[in-house]
Amino acid sequence: MNKKTSIKMLMALAFSALAAVAEKQLVDYFQPMEPQGQLVSNGIWGAANVLPRDIQNGLEDPTLKNWCYWDGRIVKSDDGRYHIYASRWTHAVSHSVGWHDESKGIHAVSDNIMGPYEDQGLTWPHWKDGIGHNVVGLRMHDGRYAVVTSELTPGEIFVSDSPDGPFKLLGQIKVDNNGFDPGLARYPADNAGAAKHGNTGHMSNVKVLLRPDGRYMIIPRSTAPMISEDGILGPYKIMGDRVFVKQFPELNVHHVEDPTVWHSGGMYHIVVNHWPSKTSYHFSSMDGIHDWKYRGIAFKKEETKIFRYTDGTVNDWVYVERPTAYVDEETGHVTHFIFSVIDVKKGQDKANDNHASKIVVVPFDGEAFDRDMQKIVAGE
């Protein structure tokens, strides 16, 4: 074999490897769940499609004595514990009534990132009776703990020196529209769904990210990037339109929700859900503001089964929503995602029945994901 032929073969192998990487999508990096306890079916809630399951995974009330859970993000404290700040409502009401009329912000804790997480009670019991939805937590640049709520309220941030609280209201998130449509940040008055529930003027699905450059970033329901130069309360300046509009103009903007945002491998990522098709899309950007590129399917409920255990058992949750990524501070890679899941259609979850919602933790190979994403970007 001569030198020229050898070089051609090496180049062909390199292009083949890059093509294989390019074909992978975010969904390919989810890992099987190691059960934290025995998989069980008897004496717990749930339709047959989510049985047997690990009731020690994530956060749930397995016998439905009290609560249904939703929302959340994992935050690690300095003592090695893991915290989920999320929302809950009583099982004595339906899902539809629960999330809108009874949802409260809560705090749960575990010594293991996979769970089980133990409910510690309301996060801000002395503020409006603990009302909270779209609840997520984070560490601030100064080390304090912050918890965000929106949807049922305009968009507030609570802070504490300790992950266990007490959490006090820091204030309401401020927005600078910067010449863009105000509806990119808050529900407009003419939004029929928001008007029906009295939520016009509220922010929704707010995810706050600490950027490596020291600024704070919000991705709201619209997915329009918003940047604050002046701390966690803002004002957040709207920096552009929805990240998906140029590549998916056919998507109904009122049917896109639950974005999550993170930074890993030197770039920013957004996953956003198109709920009618139960399909979540993945986008990336080098600076988190401009040139968002579509990177494929994050997960599609009818085609991908990400809730699988190491023994091959699969839980087929009917709705998979509110994803958030956990980025390990030491490695800088995503190691887990959490999801809000429900075992039946939301309208079928009635008061005091055998159906409910919980928070599930799924392992993710973020090291391989970041390595492959860097190869894809380098090859563009």
mmCIF file of C-alpha atoms in Angstrom:
data_model
loop_
_atom_site.group_PDB
_atom_site.id
_atom_site.type_symbol
_atom_site.label_atom_id
_atom_site.label_comp_id
_atom_site.label_asym_id
_atom_site.label_seq_id
_atom_site.Cartn_x
_atom_site.Cartn_y
_atom_site.Cartn_z
ATOM 1 C CA MET A 1 0.000 0.000 0.000
ATOM 2 C CA ASN A 2 1.501 3.335 -1.034
ATOM 3 C CA LYS A 3 1.434 6.499 1.054
ATOM 4 C CA LYS A 4 -1.282 8.194 -1.044
ATOM 5 C CA THR A 5 -3.618 5.200 -0.709
ATOM 6 C CA SER A 6 -2.980 5.045 3.027
ATOM 7 C CA ILE A 7 -3.906 8.713 3.451
ATOM 8 C CA LYS A 8 -7.096 8.235 1.432
ATOM 9 C CA MET A 9 -8.091 5.295 3.619
ATOM 10 C CA LEU A 10 -7.459 7.263 6.806
ATOM 11 C CA MET A 11 -9.524 10.163 5.479
ATOM 12 C CA ALA A 12 -12.339 7.816 4.515
ATOM 13 C CA LEU A 13 -12.336 6.292 7.996
ATOM 14 C CA ALA A 14 -12.372 9.748 9.574
ATOM 15 C CA PHE A 15 -15.321 10.875 7.448
ATOM 16 C CA SER A 16 -17.141 7.614 8.206
ATOM 17 C CA ALA A 17 -16.631 8.112 11.948
ATOM 18 C CA LEU A 18 -17.858 11.705 11.738
ATOM 19 C CA ALA A 19 -20.938 10.619 9.791
ATOM 20 C CA ALA A 20 -21.741 8.027 12.463
ATOM 21 C CA VAL A 21 -21.463 10.681 15.156
ATOM 22 C CA ALA A 22 -23.629 13.097 13.167
ATOM 23 C CA GLU A 23 -26.385 10.490 12.954
ATOM 24 C CA LYS A 24 -26.631 10.243 16.739
ATOM 25 C CA GLN A 25 -29.215 12.348 18.526
ATOM 26 C CA LEU A 26 -29.621 13.383 22.133
ATOM 27 C CA VAL A 27 -31.978 10.483 22.791
ATOM 28 C CA ASP A 28 -29.139 8.041 22.046
ATOM 29 C CA TYR A 29 -27.236 9.100 25.165
ATOM 30 C CA PHE A 30 -29.847 8.168 27.782
ATOM 31 C CA GLN A 31 -28.744 5.236 29.914
ATOM 32 C CA PRO A 32 -30.710 2.448 31.648
ATOM 33 C CA MET A 33 -31.877 3.230 35.174
ATOM 34 C CA GLU A 34 -30.286 1.210 37.974
ATOM 35 C CA PRO A 35 -33.159 0.360 40.369
ATOM 36 C CA GLN A 36 -32.748 1.867 43.828
ATOM 37 C CA GLY A 37 -35.099 -0.763 45.201
ATOM 38 C CA GLN A 38 -37.148 -3.713 44.046
ATOM 39 C CA LEU A 39 -39.406 -3.114 41.033
ATOM 40 C CA VAL A 40 -42.940 -3.360 42.418
ATOM 41 C CA SER A 41 -46.519 -3.498 41.172
ATOM 42 C CA ASN A 42 -48.654 -4.316 44.196
ATOM 43 C CA GLY A 43 -49.969 -1.664 46.544
ATOM 44 C CA ILE A 44 -48.924 1.336 44.444
ATOM 45 C CA TRP A 45 -50.712 3.595 41.976
ATOM 46 C CA GLY A 46 -50.407 3.440 38.236
ATOM 47 C CA ALA A 47 -51.777 1.951 35.039
ATOM 48 C CA ALA A 48 -50.259 -1.285 33.722
ATOM 49 C CA ASN A 49 -47.955 0.661 31.355
ATOM 50 C CA VAL A 50 -45.896 1.981 34.310
ATOM 51 C CA LEU A 51 -45.759 -1.249 36.314
ATOM 52 C CA PRO A 52 -43.635 -2.684 37.723
ATOM 53 C CA ARG A 53 -41.487 0.329 38.583
ATOM 54 C CA ASP A 54 -38.895 1.613 41.022
ATOM 55 C CA ILE A 55 -40.749 3.753 43.554
ATOM 56 C CA GLN A 56 -37.359 4.708 45.049
ATOM 57 C CA ASN A 57 -36.395 6.517 41.834
ATOM 58 C CA GLY A 58 -36.951 10.272 41.953
ATOM 59 C CA LEU A 59 -39.843 11.758 43.883
ATOM 60 C CA GLU A 60 -43.259 10.182 44.295
ATOM 61 C CA ASP A 61 -45.959 9.296 46.797
ATOM 62 C CA PRO A 62 -46.348 5.606 45.848
ATOM 63 C CA THR A 63 -49.496 4.889 47.859
ATOM 64 C CA LEU A 64 -51.104 8.281 47.108
ATOM 65 C CA LYS A 65 -51.747 9.106 50.725
ATOM 66 C CA ASN A 66 -50.998 12.756 49.978
ATOM 67 C CA TRP A 67 -49.328 14.163 46.872
ATOM 68 C CA CYS A 68 -48.854 14.309 43.124
ATOM 69 C CA TYR A 69 -45.513 15.837 42.001
ATOM 70 C CA TRP A 70 -44.407 17.914 38.988
ATOM 71 C CA ASP A 71 -41.604 20.246 37.784
ATOM 72 C CA GLY A 72 -38.204 20.381 39.447
ATOM 73 C CA ARG A 73 -34.458 20.576 38.930
ATOM 74 C CA ILE A 74 -31.679 18.808 40.829
ATOM 75 C CA VAL A 75 -29.292 21.001 42.851
ATOM 76 C CA LYS A 76 -26.300 19.586 44.734
ATOM 77 C CA SER A 77 -25.312 21.195 48.045
ATOM 78 C CA ASP A 78 -21.812 21.452 49.484
ATOM 79 C CA ASP A 79 -22.437 18.567 51.898
ATOM 80 C CA GLY A 80 -23.044 16.167 49.004
ATOM 81 C CA ARG A 81 -26.829 15.987 49.262
ATOM 82 C CA TYR A 82 -29.122 16.355 46.265
ATOM 83 C CA HIS A 83 -32.136 18.646 46.316
ATOM 84 C CA ILE A 84 -35.178 18.854 44.087
ATOM 85 C CA TYR A 85 -37.239 22.027 44.233
ATOM 86 C CA ALA A 86 -40.545 21.169 42.567
ATOM 87 C CA SER A 87 -44.313 21.500 42.860
ATOM 88 C CA ARG A 88 -46.999 19.303 44.360
ATOM 89 C CA TRP A 89 -50.755 19.176 44.881
ATOM 90 C CA THR A 90 -53.118 17.004 46.828
ATOM 91 C CA HIS A 91 -54.356 13.731 45.342
ATOM 92 C CA ALA A 92 -57.834 14.751 46.527
ATOM 93 C CA VAL A 93 -58.235 16.769 43.296
ATOM 94 C CA SER A 94 -57.792 15.928 39.604
ATOM 95 C CA HIS A 95 -54.605 16.701 37.697
ATOM 96 C CA SER A 96 -56.321 19.556 35.850
ATOM 97 C CA VAL A 97 -57.515 21.187 39.069
ATOM 98 C CA GLY A 98 -54.380 20.286 40.991
ATOM 99 C CA TRP A 99 -51.761 21.980 38.844
ATOM 100 C CA HIS A 100 -53.748 25.183 38.492
ATOM 101 C CA ASP A 101 -55.553 25.607 41.827
ATOM 102 C CA GLU A 102 -53.540 23.623 44.371
ATOM 103 C CA SER A 103 -49.925 23.683 43.156
ATOM 104 C CA LYS A 104 -47.349 24.596 45.833
ATOM 105 C CA GLY A 105 -43.566 24.962 45.754
ATOM 106 C CA ILE A 106 -41.797 22.221 47.725
ATOM 107 C CA HIS A 107 -38.316 20.973 48.592
ATOM 108 C CA ALA A 108 -37.193 17.325 48.584
ATOM 109 C CA VAL A 109 -33.788 15.863 49.438
ATOM 110 C CA SER A 110 -31.779 12.673 48.873
ATOM 111 C CA ASP A 111 -28.281 11.343 49.544
ATOM 112 C CA ASN A 112 -28.363 9.671 46.113
ATOM 113 C CA ILE A 113 -28.948 11.575 42.884
ATOM 114 C CA MET A 114 -31.275 8.799 41.677
ATOM 115 C CA GLY A 115 -33.381 8.969 44.825
ATOM 116 C CA PRO A 116 -35.460 8.359 46.773
ATOM 117 C CA TYR A 117 -36.137 12.037 47.467
ATOM 118 C CA GLU A 118 -37.971 12.831 50.709
ATOM 119 C CA ASP A 119 -40.480 15.660 50.721
ATOM 120 C CA GLN A 120 -39.405 18.349 53.221
ATOM 121 C CA GLY A 121 -42.525 20.467 52.855
ATOM 122 C CA LEU A 122 -43.306 23.883 51.421
ATOM 123 C CA THR A 123 -40.399 26.034 50.263
ATOM 124 C CA TRP A 124 -42.018 29.419 51.040
ATOM 125 C CA PRO A 125 -44.987 28.631 53.331
ATOM 126 C CA HIS A 126 -45.401 32.246 54.450
ATOM 127 C CA TRP A 127 -45.766 33.696 50.927
ATOM 128 C CA LYS A 128 -49.239 33.333 49.437
ATOM 129 C CA ASP A 129 -49.768 30.016 51.205
ATOM 130 C CA GLY A 130 -46.839 28.464 49.339
ATOM 131 C CA ILE A 131 -48.257 28.849 45.824
ATOM 132 C CA GLY A 132 -45.829 27.690 43.153
ATOM 133 C CA HIS A 133 -45.662 26.070 39.728
ATOM 134 C CA ASN A 134 -42.964 25.660 37.054
ATOM 135 C CA VAL A 135 -40.734 25.441 40.142
ATOM 136 C CA VAL A 136 -36.958 24.987 39.594
ATOM 137 C CA GLY A 137 -33.901 25.569 41.786
ATOM 138 C CA LEU A 138 -30.288 26.624 41.146
ATOM 139 C CA ARG A 139 -27.108 27.910 42.776
ATOM 140 C CA MET A 140 -26.415 31.600 42.263
ATOM 141 C CA HIS A 141 -23.043 33.065 41.332
ATOM 142 C CA ASP A 142 -22.536 34.098 44.973
ATOM 143 C CA GLY A 143 -23.231 30.550 46.228
ATOM 144 C CA ARG A 144 -26.712 31.162 47.562
ATOM 145 C CA TYR A 145 -29.598 28.907 46.626
ATOM 146 C CA ALA A 146 -32.418 30.253 44.489
ATOM 147 C CA VAL A 147 -35.833 28.857 43.563
ATOM 148 C CA VAL A 148 -37.957 30.196 40.701
ATOM 149 C CA THR A 149 -41.721 29.992 40.206
ATOM 150 C CA SER A 150 -43.858 31.190 37.281
ATOM 151 C CA GLU A 151 -47.043 30.321 35.358
ATOM 152 C CA LEU A 152 -49.408 30.736 38.347
ATOM 153 C CA THR A 153 -47.539 33.864 39.459
ATOM 154 C CA PRO A 154 -45.844 36.651 37.452
ATOM 155 C CA GLY A 155 -42.363 35.127 37.897
ATOM 156 C CA GLU A 156 -40.604 35.318 41.285
ATOM 157 C CA ILE A 157 -37.274 34.283 42.773
ATOM 158 C CA PHE A 158 -36.724 33.162 46.363
ATOM 159 C CA VAL A 159 -33.257 32.875 47.922
ATOM 160 C CA SER A 160 -31.582 31.294 50.943
ATOM 161 C CA ASP A 161 -28.057 30.849 52.289
ATOM 162 C CA SER A 162 -28.936 27.216 52.992
ATOM 163 C CA PRO A 163 -30.437 24.595 50.653
ATOM 164 C CA ASP A 164 -32.866 23.801 53.460
ATOM 165 C CA GLY A 165 -34.118 27.370 53.737
ATOM 166 C CA PRO A 166 -35.743 29.438 54.953
ATOM 167 C CA PHE A 167 -36.314 30.893 51.489
ATOM 168 C CA LYS A 168 -37.275 34.544 51.307
ATOM 169 C CA LEU A 169 -38.740 36.414 48.368
ATOM 170 C CA LEU A 170 -35.975 38.301 46.574
ATOM 171 C CA GLY A 171 -38.361 39.867 44.065
ATOM 172 C CA GLN A 172 -40.104 39.606 40.735
ATOM 173 C CA ILE A 173 -38.173 39.003 37.511
ATOM 174 C CA LYS A 174 -37.811 42.166 35.415
ATOM 175 C CA VAL A 175 -37.764 42.191 31.603
ATOM 176 C CA ASP A 176 -36.408 44.629 29.017
ATOM 177 C CA ASN A 177 -38.288 43.878 25.790
ATOM 178 C CA ASN A 178 -35.410 45.418 23.786
ATOM 179 C CA GLY A 179 -37.672 46.133 20.824
ATOM 180 C CA PHE A 180 -39.040 42.578 20.650
ATOM 181 C CA ASP A 181 -42.582 41.288 21.157
ATOM 182 C CA PRO A 182 -43.342 41.370 24.930
ATOM 183 C CA GLY A 183 -45.149 38.063 24.433
ATOM 184 C CA LEU A 184 -41.766 36.365 24.077
ATOM 185 C CA ALA A 185 -41.271 36.854 27.825
ATOM 186 C CA ARG A 186 -44.794 36.899 29.276
ATOM 187 C CA TYR A 187 -48.235 35.682 28.330
ATOM 188 C CA PRO A 188 -49.907 38.470 26.328
ATOM 189 C CA ALA A 189 -53.414 39.664 27.136
ATOM 190 C CA ASP A 190 -54.791 38.087 23.957
ATOM 191 C CA ASN A 191 -53.542 34.575 24.764
ATOM 192 C CA ALA A 192 -56.772 32.604 25.139
ATOM 193 C CA GLY A 193 -55.309 29.887 27.340
ATOM 194 C CA ALA A 194 -53.665 32.304 29.744
ATOM 195 C CA ALA A 195 -56.752 34.528 29.835
ATOM 196 C CA LYS A 196 -58.920 31.535 30.711
ATOM 197 C CA HIS A 197 -56.814 30.892 33.810
ATOM 198 C CA GLY A 198 -56.184 34.543 34.644
ATOM 199 C CA ASN A 199 -52.458 34.206 33.896
ATOM 200 C CA THR A 200 -51.980 37.024 31.387
ATOM 201 C CA GLY A 201 -48.831 38.996 32.140
ATOM 202 C CA HIS A 202 -47.229 35.982 33.813
ATOM 203 C CA MET A 203 -43.959 34.400 32.785
ATOM 204 C CA SER A 204 -44.094 30.664 32.101
ATOM 205 C CA ASN A 205 -41.720 27.693 32.062
ATOM 206 C CA VAL A 206 -38.885 29.930 33.292
ATOM 207 C CA LYS A 207 -35.459 28.272 33.370
ATOM 208 C CA VAL A 208 -32.572 30.336 34.753
ATOM 209 C CA LEU A 209 -28.978 29.475 33.800
ATOM 210 C CA LEU A 210 -25.719 30.735 35.273
ATOM 211 C CA ARG A 211 -23.539 31.467 32.263
ATOM 212 C CA PRO A 212 -19.754 30.931 32.430
ATOM 213 C CA ASP A 213 -19.304 34.626 31.558
ATOM 214 C CA GLY A 214 -20.957 35.655 34.842
ATOM 215 C CA ARG A 215 -24.273 36.729 33.372
ATOM 216 C CA TYR A 216 -27.657 35.173 34.055
ATOM 217 C CA MET A 217 -29.741 33.762 31.235
ATOM 218 C CA ILE A 218 -33.445 32.922 31.072
ATOM 219 C CA ILE A 219 -35.137 30.677 28.558
ATOM 220 C CA PRO A 220 -38.908 31.124 29.000
ATOM 221 C CA ARG A 221 -41.688 29.150 27.366
ATOM 222 C CA SER A 222 -41.146 30.901 24.017
ATOM 223 C CA THR A 223 -37.434 29.813 23.965
ATOM 224 C CA ALA A 224 -36.369 33.423 23.185
ATOM 225 C CA PRO A 225 -32.955 33.937 24.890
ATOM 226 C CA MET A 226 -32.953 36.615 27.616
ATOM 227 C CA ILE A 227 -29.785 37.961 29.286
ATOM 228 C CA SER A 228 -29.260 39.863 32.545
ATOM 229 C CA GLU A 229 -26.140 41.908 33.173
ATOM 230 C CA ASP A 230 -27.373 42.988 36.628
ATOM 231 C CA GLY A 231 -28.034 39.893 38.702
ATOM 232 C CA ILE A 232 -30.615 37.161 38.930
ATOM 233 C CA LEU A 233 -33.652 39.472 39.016
ATOM 234 C CA GLY A 234 -32.654 41.272 35.848
ATOM 235 C CA PRO A 235 -33.717 43.208 33.956
ATOM 236 C CA TYR A 236 -33.432 40.424 31.385
ATOM 237 C CA LYS A 237 -33.039 41.788 27.873
ATOM 238 C CA ILE A 238 -34.769 39.799 25.142
ATOM 239 C CA MET A 239 -31.983 38.991 22.667
ATOM 240 C CA GLY A 240 -33.850 37.350 19.813
ATOM 241 C CA ASP A 241 -36.830 35.409 18.553
ATOM 242 C CA ARG A 242 -37.786 31.826 19.373
ATOM 243 C CA VAL A 243 -34.843 29.537 18.631
ATOM 244 C CA PHE A 244 -36.935 27.190 16.478
ATOM 245 C CA VAL A 245 -38.828 29.597 14.194
ATOM 246 C CA LYS A 246 -36.348 29.672 11.293
ATOM 247 C CA GLN A 247 -35.979 25.901 11.156
ATOM 248 C CA PHE A 248 -39.515 24.878 12.147
ATOM 249 C CA PRO A 249 -41.834 27.734 11.091
ATOM 250 C CA GLU A 250 -44.694 25.247 10.829
ATOM 251 C CA LEU A 251 -44.784 24.658 14.588
ATOM 252 C CA ASN A 252 -47.675 26.345 16.336
ATOM 253 C CA VAL A 253 -46.007 28.606 18.896
ATOM 254 C CA HIS A 254 -48.850 27.992 21.366
ATOM 255 C CA HIS A 255 -48.074 24.273 21.289
ATOM 256 C CA VAL A 256 -44.383 24.549 22.184
ATOM 257 C CA GLU A 257 -43.480 24.458 25.862
ATOM 258 C CA ASP A 258 -41.213 23.180 28.630
ATOM 259 C CA PRO A 259 -37.802 24.283 27.345
ATOM 260 C CA THR A 260 -34.722 23.383 29.308
ATOM 261 C CA VAL A 261 -31.308 24.993 28.880
ATOM 262 C CA TRP A 262 -27.788 24.036 29.921
ATOM 263 C CA HIS A 263 -24.145 24.696 29.102
ATOM 264 C CA SER A 264 -21.686 21.841 28.581
ATOM 265 C CA GLY A 265 -18.822 20.996 26.271
ATOM 266 C CA GLY A 266 -18.261 24.661 25.451
ATOM 267 C CA MET A 267 -21.739 25.268 24.027
ATOM 268 C CA TYR A 268 -25.332 25.969 25.000
ATOM 269 C CA HIS A 269 -28.209 23.548 24.512
ATOM 270 C CA ILE A 270 -31.986 23.867 24.511
ATOM 271 C CA VAL A 271 -34.533 21.064 24.438
ATOM 272 C CA VAL A 272 -38.133 22.126 23.828
ATOM 273 C CA ASN A 273 -41.320 20.054 23.669
ATOM 274 C CA HIS A 274 -44.029 20.151 20.987
ATOM 275 C CA TRP A 275 -46.742 18.631 23.124
ATOM 276 C CA PRO A 276 -49.361 17.686 20.460
ATOM 277 C CA SER A 277 -46.844 15.374 18.768
ATOM 278 C CA LYS A 278 -45.095 14.487 22.061
ATOM 279 C CA THR A 279 -41.806 15.320 20.345
ATOM 280 C CA SER A 280 -38.935 17.252 21.910
ATOM 281 C CA TYR A 281 -36.386 19.023 19.717
ATOM 282 C CA HIS A 282 -32.710 19.723 20.462
ATOM 283 C CA PHE A 283 -30.900 22.946 19.475
ATOM 284 C CA SER A 284 -27.385 24.196 20.193
ATOM 285 C CA SER A 285 -25.517 27.501 20.010
ATOM 286 C CA MET A 286 -21.931 28.465 20.715
ATOM 287 C CA ASP A 287 -22.809 31.686 22.562
ATOM 288 C CA GLY A 288 -26.342 30.887 23.746
ATOM 289 C CA ILE A 289 -27.782 33.878 21.916
ATOM 290 C CA HIS A 290 -27.181 33.612 18.172
ATOM 291 C CA ASP A 291 -27.109 30.944 15.473
ATOM 292 C CA TRP A 292 -29.156 28.240 17.159
ATOM 293 C CA LYS A 293 -28.941 25.062 15.085
ATOM 294 C CA TYR A 294 -31.286 22.103 15.068
ATOM 295 C CA ARG A 295 -29.543 18.955 16.293
ATOM 296 C CA GLY A 296 -32.281 16.364 15.983
ATOM 297 C CA ILE A 297 -34.873 14.677 18.161
ATOM 298 C CA ALA A 298 -34.248 14.837 21.891
ATOM 299 C CA PHE A 299 -36.950 12.240 22.509
ATOM 300 C CA LYS A 300 -40.244 11.282 20.919
ATOM 301 C CA LYS A 301 -42.732 9.594 23.185
ATOM 302 C CA GLU A 302 -44.202 7.192 20.627
ATOM 303 C CA GLU A 303 -40.829 6.061 19.280
ATOM 304 C CA THR A 304 -38.268 6.203 22.090
ATOM 305 C CA LYS A 305 -38.415 4.404 25.420
ATOM 306 C CA ILE A 306 -36.002 6.205 27.717
ATOM 307 C CA PHE A 307 -37.513 4.901 30.980
ATOM 308 C CA ARG A 308 -35.884 1.495 30.862
ATOM 309 C CA TYR A 309 -34.184 -0.339 33.699
ATOM 310 C CA THR A 310 -30.950 -2.298 33.631
ATOM 311 C CA ASP A 311 -32.940 -5.570 33.593
ATOM 312 C CA GLY A 312 -34.820 -4.502 30.433
ATOM 313 C CA THR A 313 -38.112 -3.494 32.078
ATOM 314 C CA VAL A 314 -39.658 -0.395 30.458
ATOM 315 C CA ASN A 315 -42.110 2.101 31.971
ATOM 316 C CA ASP A 316 -44.224 3.725 29.255
ATOM 317 C CA TRP A 317 -45.390 7.019 30.751
ATOM 318 C CA VAL A 318 -48.204 8.616 28.746
ATOM 319 C CA TYR A 319 -46.959 12.207 29.136
ATOM 320 C CA VAL A 320 -43.264 13.046 29.509
ATOM 321 C CA GLU A 321 -42.756 16.728 30.282
ATOM 322 C CA ARG A 322 -40.687 19.349 32.124
ATOM 323 C CA PRO A 323 -37.197 17.952 31.376
ATOM 324 C CA THR A 324 -34.212 19.488 33.145
ATOM 325 C CA ALA A 325 -30.547 18.574 32.827
ATOM 326 C CA TYR A 326 -28.188 18.108 35.755
ATOM 327 C CA VAL A 327 -24.623 19.215 34.955
ATOM 328 C CA ASP A 328 -21.965 17.847 37.292
ATOM 329 C CA GLU A 329 -19.864 20.733 38.634
ATOM 330 C CA GLU A 330 -16.618 18.731 38.639
ATOM 331 C CA THR A 331 -16.801 17.213 35.155
ATOM 332 C CA GLY A 332 -18.913 19.855 33.425
ATOM 333 C CA HIS A 333 -20.988 17.126 31.742
ATOM 334 C CA VAL A 334 -24.688 16.305 32.033
ATOM 335 C CA THR A 335 -25.041 13.133 34.103
ATOM 336 C CA HIS A 336 -28.815 12.942 34.553
ATOM 337 C CA PHE A 337 -32.118 14.338 33.338
ATOM 338 C CA ILE A 338 -35.308 14.547 35.339
ATOM 339 C CA PHE A 339 -38.811 14.415 33.887
ATOM 340 C CA SER A 340 -42.352 15.025 35.119
ATOM 341 C CA VAL A 341 -44.434 12.035 34.089
ATOM 342 C CA ILE A 342 -48.025 10.834 34.371
ATOM 343 C CA ASP A 343 -49.378 7.328 33.773
ATOM 344 C CA VAL A 344 -52.569 8.279 31.871
ATOM 345 C CA LYS A 345 -53.883 11.197 29.848
ATOM 346 C CA LYS A 346 -54.133 14.209 32.115
ATOM 347 C CA GLY A 347 -57.923 14.375 31.848
ATOM 348 C CA GLN A 348 -58.129 10.782 33.059
ATOM 349 C CA ASP A 349 -56.339 11.530 36.338
ATOM 350 C CA LYS A 350 -59.300 12.191 38.611
ATOM 351 C CA ALA A 351 -59.549 12.974 42.309
ATOM 352 C CA ASN A 352 -58.772 10.095 44.690
ATOM 353 C CA ASP A 353 -58.212 7.557 41.913
ATOM 354 C CA ASN A 354 -55.311 5.210 41.144
ATOM 355 C CA HIS A 355 -53.481 7.580 38.779
ATOM 356 C CA ALA A 356 -50.928 10.285 39.475
ATOM 357 C CA SER A 357 -47.701 12.016 38.471
ATOM 358 C CA LYS A 358 -44.125 11.865 39.739
ATOM 359 C CA ILE A 359 -40.568 12.974 38.977
ATOM 360 C CA VAL A 360 -38.231 10.417 37.372
ATOM 361 C CA VAL A 361 -34.409 10.568 37.222
ATOM 362 C CA VAL A 362 -32.706 9.098 34.122
ATOM 363 C CA PRO A 363 -28.899 8.695 33.709
ATOM 364 C CA PHE A 364 -27.272 10.351 30.707
ATOM 365 C CA ASP A 365 -23.848 9.867 29.104
ATOM 366 C CA GLY A 366 -22.952 13.546 28.950
ATOM 367 C CA GLU A 367 -19.242 12.920 28.419
ATOM 368 C CA ALA A 368 -19.883 11.073 25.146
ATOM 369 C CA PHE A 369 -22.579 13.572 24.196
ATOM 370 C CA ASP A 370 -20.218 16.566 24.593
ATOM 371 C CA ARG A 371 -17.384 14.807 22.797
ATOM 372 C CA ASP A 372 -19.599 13.956 19.829
ATOM 373 C CA MET A 373 -21.178 17.400 19.701
ATOM 374 C CA GLN A 374 -17.733 18.989 19.550
ATOM 375 C CA LYS A 375 -16.822 16.725 16.628
ATOM 376 C CA ILE A 376 -20.013 17.678 14.798
ATOM 377 C CA VAL A 377 -19.409 21.406 15.275
ATOM 378 C CA ALA A 378 -15.763 21.082 14.258
ATOM 379 C CA GLY A 379 -16.831 19.376 11.045
ATOM 380 C CA GLU A 380 -19.307 22.073 10.011
#
